[in-house]
PDB file of C-alpha atoms in Angstrom:
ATOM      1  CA  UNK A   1    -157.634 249.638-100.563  1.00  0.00           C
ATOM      2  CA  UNK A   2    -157.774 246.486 -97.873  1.00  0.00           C
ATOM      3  CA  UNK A   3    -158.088 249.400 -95.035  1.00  0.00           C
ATOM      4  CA  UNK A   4    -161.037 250.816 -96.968  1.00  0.00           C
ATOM      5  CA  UNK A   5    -162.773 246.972 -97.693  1.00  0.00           C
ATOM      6  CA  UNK A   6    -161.774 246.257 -93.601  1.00  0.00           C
ATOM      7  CA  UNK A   7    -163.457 249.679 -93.146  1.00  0.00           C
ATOM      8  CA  UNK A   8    -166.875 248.844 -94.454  1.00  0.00           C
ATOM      9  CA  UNK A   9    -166.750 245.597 -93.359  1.00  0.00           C
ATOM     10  CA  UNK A  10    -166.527 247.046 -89.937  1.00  0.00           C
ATOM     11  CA  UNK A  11    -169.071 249.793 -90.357  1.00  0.00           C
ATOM     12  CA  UNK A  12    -171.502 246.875 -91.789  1.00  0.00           C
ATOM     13  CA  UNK A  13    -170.858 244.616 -88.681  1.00  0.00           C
ATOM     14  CA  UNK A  14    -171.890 247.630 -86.216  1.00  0.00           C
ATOM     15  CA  UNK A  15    -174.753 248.467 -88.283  1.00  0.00           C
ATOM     16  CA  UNK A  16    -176.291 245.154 -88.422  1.00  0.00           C
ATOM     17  CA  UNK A  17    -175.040 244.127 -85.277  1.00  0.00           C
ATOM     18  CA  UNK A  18    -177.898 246.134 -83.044  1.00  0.00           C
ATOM     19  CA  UNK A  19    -180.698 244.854 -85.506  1.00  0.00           C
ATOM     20  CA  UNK A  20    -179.466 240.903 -84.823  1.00  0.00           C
ATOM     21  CA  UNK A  21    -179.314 241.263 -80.907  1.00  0.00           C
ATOM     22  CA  UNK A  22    -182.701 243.161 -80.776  1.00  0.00           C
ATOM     23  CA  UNK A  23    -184.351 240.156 -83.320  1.00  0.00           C
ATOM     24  CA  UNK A  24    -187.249 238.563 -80.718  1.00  0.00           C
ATOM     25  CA  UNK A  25    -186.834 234.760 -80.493  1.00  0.00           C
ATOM     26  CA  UNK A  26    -189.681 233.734 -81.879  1.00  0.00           C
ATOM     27  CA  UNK A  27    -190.160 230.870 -78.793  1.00  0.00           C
ATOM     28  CA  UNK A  28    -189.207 232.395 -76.205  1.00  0.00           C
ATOM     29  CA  UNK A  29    -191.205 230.269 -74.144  1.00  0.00           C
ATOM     30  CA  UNK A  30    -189.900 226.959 -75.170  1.00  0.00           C
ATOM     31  CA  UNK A  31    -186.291 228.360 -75.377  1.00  0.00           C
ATOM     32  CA  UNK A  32    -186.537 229.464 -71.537  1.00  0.00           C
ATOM     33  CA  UNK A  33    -187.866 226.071 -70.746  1.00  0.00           C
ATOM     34  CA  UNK A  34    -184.536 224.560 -72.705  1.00  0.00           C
ATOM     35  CA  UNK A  35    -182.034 227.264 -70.799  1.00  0.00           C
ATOM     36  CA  UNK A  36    -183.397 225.981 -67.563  1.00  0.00           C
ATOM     37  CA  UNK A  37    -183.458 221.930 -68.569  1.00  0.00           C
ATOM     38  CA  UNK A  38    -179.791 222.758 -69.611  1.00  0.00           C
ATOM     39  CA  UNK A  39    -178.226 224.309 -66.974  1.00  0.00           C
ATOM     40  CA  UNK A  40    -180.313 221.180 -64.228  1.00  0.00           C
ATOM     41  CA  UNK A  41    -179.151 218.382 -65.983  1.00  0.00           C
ATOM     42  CA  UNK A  42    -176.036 219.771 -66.023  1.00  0.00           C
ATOM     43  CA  UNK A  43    -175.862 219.771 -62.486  1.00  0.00           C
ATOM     44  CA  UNK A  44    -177.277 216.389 -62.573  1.00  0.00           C
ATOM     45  CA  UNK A  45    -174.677 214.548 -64.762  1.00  0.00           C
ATOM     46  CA  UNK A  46    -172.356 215.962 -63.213  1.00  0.00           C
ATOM     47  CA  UNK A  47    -173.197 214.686 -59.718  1.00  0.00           C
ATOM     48  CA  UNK A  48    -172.948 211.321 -61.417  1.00  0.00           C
ATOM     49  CA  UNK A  49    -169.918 211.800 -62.270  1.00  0.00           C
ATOM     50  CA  UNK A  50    -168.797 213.360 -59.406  1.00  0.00           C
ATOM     51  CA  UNK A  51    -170.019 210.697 -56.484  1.00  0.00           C
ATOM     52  CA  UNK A  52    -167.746 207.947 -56.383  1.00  0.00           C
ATOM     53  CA  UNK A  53    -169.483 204.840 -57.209  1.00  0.00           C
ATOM     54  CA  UNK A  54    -169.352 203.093 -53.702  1.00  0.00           C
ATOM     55  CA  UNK A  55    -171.764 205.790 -52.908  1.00  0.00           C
ATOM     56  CA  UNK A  56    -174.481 205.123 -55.447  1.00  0.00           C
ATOM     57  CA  UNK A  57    -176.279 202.680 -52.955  1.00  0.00           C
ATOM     58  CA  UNK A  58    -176.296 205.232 -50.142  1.00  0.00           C
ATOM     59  CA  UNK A  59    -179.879 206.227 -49.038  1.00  0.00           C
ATOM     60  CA  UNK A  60    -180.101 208.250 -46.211  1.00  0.00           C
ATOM     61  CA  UNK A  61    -182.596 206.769 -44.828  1.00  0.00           C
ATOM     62  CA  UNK A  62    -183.579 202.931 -45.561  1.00  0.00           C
ATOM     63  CA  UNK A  63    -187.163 203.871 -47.156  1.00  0.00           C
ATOM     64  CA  UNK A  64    -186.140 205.916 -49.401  1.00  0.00           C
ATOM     65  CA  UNK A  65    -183.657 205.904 -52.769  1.00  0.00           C
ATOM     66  CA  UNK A  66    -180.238 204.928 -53.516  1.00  0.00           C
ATOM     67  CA  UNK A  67    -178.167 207.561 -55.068  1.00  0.00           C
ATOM     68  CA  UNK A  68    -178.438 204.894 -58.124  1.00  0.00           C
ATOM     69  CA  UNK A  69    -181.644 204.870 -58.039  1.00  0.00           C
ATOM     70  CA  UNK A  70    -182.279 208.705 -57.958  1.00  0.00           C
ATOM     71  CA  UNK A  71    -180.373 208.570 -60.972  1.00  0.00           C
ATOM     72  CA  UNK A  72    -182.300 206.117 -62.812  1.00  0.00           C
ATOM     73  CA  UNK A  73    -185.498 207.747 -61.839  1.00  0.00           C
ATOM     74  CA  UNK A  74    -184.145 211.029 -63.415  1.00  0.00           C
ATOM     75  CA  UNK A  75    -183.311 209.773 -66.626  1.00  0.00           C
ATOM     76  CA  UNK A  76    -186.303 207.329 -66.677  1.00  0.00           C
ATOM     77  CA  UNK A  77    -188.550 210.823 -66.021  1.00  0.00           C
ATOM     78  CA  UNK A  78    -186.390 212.050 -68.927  1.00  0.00           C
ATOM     79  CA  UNK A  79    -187.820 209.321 -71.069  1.00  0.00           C
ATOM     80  CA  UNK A  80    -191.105 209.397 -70.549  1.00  0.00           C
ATOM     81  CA  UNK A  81    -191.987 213.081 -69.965  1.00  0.00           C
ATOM     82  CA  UNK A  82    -190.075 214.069 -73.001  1.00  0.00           C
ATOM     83  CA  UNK A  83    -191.755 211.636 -74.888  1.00  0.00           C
ATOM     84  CA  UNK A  84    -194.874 212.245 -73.645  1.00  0.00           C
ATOM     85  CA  UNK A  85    -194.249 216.181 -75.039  1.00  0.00           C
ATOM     86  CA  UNK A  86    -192.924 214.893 -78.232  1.00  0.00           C
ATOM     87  CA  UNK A  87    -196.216 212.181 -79.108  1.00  0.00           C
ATOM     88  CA  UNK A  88    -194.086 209.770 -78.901  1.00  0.00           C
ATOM     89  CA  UNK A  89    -193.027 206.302 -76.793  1.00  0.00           C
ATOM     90  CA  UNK A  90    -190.451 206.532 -75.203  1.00  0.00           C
ATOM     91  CA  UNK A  91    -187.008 205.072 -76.336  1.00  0.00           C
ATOM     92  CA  UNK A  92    -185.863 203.959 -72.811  1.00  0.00           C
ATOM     93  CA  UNK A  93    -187.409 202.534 -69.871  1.00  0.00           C
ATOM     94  CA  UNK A  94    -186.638 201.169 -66.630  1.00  0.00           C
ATOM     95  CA  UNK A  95    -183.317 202.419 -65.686  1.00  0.00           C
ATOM     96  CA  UNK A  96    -184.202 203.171 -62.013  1.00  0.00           C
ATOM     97  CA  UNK A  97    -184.906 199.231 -61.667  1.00  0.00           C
ATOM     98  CA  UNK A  98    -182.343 197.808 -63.100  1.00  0.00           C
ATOM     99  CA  UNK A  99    -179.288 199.748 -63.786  1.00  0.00           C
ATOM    100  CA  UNK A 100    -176.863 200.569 -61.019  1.00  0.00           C
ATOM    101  CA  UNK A 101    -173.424 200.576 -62.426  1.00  0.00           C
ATOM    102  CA  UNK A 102    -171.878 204.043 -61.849  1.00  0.00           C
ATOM    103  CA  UNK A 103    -170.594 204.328 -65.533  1.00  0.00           C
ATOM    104  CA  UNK A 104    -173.922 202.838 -67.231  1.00  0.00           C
ATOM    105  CA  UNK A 105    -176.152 205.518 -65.317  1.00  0.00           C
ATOM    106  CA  UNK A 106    -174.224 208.403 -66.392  1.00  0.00           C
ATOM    107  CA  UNK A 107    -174.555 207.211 -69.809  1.00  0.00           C
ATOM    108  CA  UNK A 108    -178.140 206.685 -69.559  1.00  0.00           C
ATOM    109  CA  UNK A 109    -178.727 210.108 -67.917  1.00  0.00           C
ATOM    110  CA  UNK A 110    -176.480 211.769 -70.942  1.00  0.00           C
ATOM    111  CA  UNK A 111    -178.576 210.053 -73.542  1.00  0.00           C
ATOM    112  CA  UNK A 112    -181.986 211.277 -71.858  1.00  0.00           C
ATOM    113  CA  UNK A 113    -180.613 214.890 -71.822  1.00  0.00           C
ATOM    114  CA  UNK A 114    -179.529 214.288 -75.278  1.00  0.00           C
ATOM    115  CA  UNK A 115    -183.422 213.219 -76.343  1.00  0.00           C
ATOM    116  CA  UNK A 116    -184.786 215.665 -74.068  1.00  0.00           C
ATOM    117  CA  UNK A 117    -182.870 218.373 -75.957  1.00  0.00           C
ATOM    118  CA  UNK A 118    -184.299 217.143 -79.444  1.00  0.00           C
ATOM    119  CA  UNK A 119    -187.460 217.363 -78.254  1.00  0.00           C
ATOM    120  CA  UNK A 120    -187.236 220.712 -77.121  1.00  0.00           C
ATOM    121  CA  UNK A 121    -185.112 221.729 -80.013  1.00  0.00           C
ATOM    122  CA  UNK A 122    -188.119 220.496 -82.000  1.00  0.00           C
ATOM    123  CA  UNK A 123    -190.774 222.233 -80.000  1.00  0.00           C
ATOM    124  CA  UNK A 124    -192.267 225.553 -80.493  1.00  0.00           C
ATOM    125  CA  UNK A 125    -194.488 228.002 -78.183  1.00  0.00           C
ATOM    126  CA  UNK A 126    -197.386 227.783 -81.292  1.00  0.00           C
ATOM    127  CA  UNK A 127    -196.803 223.355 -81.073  1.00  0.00           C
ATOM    128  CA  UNK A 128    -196.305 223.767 -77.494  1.00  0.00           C
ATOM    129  CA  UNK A 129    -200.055 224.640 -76.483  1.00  0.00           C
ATOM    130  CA  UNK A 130    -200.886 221.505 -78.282  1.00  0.00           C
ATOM    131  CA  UNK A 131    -202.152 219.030 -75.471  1.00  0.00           C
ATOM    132  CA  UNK A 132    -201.213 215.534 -74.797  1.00  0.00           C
ATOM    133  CA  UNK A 133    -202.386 212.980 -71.777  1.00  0.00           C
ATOM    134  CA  UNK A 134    -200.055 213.441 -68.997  1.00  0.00           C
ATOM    135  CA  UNK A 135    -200.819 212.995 -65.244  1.00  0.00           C
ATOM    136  CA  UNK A 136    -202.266 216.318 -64.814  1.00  0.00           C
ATOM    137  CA  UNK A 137    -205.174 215.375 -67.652  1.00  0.00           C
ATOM    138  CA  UNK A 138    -205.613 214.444 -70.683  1.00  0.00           C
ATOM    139  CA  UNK A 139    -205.644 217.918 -72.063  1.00  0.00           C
ATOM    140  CA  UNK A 140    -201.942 218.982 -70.816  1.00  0.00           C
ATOM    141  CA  UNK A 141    -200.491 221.786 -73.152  1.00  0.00           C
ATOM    142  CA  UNK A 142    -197.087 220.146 -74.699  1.00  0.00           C
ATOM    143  CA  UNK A 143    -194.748 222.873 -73.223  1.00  0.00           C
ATOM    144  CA  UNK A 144    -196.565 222.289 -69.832  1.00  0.00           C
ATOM    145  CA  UNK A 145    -194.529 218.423 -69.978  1.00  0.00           C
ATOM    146  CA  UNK A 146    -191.302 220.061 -71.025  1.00  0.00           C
ATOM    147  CA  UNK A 147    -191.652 222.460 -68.078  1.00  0.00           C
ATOM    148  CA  UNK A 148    -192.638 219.712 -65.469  1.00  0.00           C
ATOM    149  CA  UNK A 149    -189.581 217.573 -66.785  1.00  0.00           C
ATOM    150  CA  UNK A 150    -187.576 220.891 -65.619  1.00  0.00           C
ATOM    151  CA  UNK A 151    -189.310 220.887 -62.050  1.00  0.00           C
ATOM    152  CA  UNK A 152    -189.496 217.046 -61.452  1.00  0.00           C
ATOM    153  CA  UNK A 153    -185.050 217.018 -62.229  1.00  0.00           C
ATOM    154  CA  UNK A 154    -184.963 220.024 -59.450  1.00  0.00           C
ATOM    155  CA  UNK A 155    -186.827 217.656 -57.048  1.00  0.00           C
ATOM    156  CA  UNK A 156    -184.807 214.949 -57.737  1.00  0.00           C
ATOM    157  CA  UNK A 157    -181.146 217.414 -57.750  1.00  0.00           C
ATOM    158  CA  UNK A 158    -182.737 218.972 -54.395  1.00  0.00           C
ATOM    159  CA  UNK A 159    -182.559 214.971 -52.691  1.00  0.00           C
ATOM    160  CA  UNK A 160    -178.966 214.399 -54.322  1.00  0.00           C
ATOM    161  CA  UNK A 161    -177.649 217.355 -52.957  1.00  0.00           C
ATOM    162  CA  UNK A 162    -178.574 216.346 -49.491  1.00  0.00           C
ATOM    163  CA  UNK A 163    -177.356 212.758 -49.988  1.00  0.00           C
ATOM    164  CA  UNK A 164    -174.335 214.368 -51.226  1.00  0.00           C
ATOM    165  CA  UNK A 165    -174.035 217.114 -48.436  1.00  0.00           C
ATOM    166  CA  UNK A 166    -174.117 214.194 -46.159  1.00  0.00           C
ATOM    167  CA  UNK A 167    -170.903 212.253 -47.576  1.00  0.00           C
ATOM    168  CA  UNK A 168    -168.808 215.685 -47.585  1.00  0.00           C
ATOM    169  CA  UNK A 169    -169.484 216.540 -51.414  1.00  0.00           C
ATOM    170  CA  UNK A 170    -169.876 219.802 -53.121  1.00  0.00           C
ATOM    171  CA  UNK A 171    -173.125 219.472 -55.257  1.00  0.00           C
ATOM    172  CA  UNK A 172    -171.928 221.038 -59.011  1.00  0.00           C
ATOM    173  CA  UNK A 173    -174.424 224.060 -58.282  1.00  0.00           C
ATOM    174  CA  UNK A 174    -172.207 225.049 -54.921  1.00  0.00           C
ATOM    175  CA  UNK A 175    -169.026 224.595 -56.742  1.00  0.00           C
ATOM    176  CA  UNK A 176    -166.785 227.655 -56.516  1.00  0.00           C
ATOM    177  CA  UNK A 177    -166.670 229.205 -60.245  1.00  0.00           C
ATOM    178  CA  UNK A 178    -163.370 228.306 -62.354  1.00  0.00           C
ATOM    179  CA  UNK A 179    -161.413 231.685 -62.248  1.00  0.00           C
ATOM    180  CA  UNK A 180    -160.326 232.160 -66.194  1.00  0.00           C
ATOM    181  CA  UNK A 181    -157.048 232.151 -67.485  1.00  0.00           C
TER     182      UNK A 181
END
């Protein structure tokens, strides 16, 4: 009798399994936009926690950003352009300026991924032609933010992978894969 029940258990699993992998997302566009933030600010944090702190005021040239500050400027971007996708003000401010303890600017940059991801896990495609004031105009679609927030953090990685590259570091996105147990 249980090899029967496990039987058509089985047989209902393959059945239905085809028709849940082949079910559309119904926002795809927003949850490409998400994938991408994801695997960036990934990369990101982990650079903060992979430069040793006595690095974070290393600019590679003198007119340009500290490591610390690059951070800051990340996760204040995080603030405001998720924010400014969401209708809202932002929770955070100023980071770049003012923070520049190793341990407080990987917090910060975790907490702006972490309100980033709300706000895209609250987004749609349909919400995310919706427009909002941004620096592009005043009539910038929603998902348009969420998108730029993905391009401005690659700008930003690009610059901490050179300051990085110059102090003998890996950057997380050159890192050689973890072979699995």
């Amino acid at each position: 009798m249980t090899r029967i029940v496990a039987g058509a258990v089985l047989a209902c699993l393959l059945i239905a399994a085809p028709s849940v992998a082949q079910t559309p997302n119904p926002n795809p566009l927003t949850a490409n936009a998400k994938v991408q933030f994801g695997a960036l600010s990934g990369f990101v944090v982990r650079s903060a926690e992979k430069v040793p702190e006595d690095l974070y005021s290393f600019r590679a040239t003198p007119d340009v950003r500290s490591m610390a500050e690059l951070f800051g400027h990340v996760a204040d971007a995080m603030f405001s352009m998720c924010s400014t996708a969401a209708g809202t003000k932002p929770p955070r401010i100023g980071i770049e300026k003012v923070v520049t303890a190793k341990s407080a600017l990987i917090a910060a940059l975790k907490e702006g991924v972490s309100y980033c991801n709300s706000v895209y896990d609250g987004m749609t495609d349909q919400k995310g032609t919706e427009t909002v004031p941004f620096v592009f105009g005043p009539n910038t679609p929603r998902l348009s933010v969420l998108y730029f927030v993905v391009t401005h953090t690659y700008e930003h990685y690009g610059n901490l992978v050179t300051y990085m590259r110059l102090n003998k570091i890996v950057p997380p996105s050159s890192e050689t894969p973890a072979k699995p147990k």
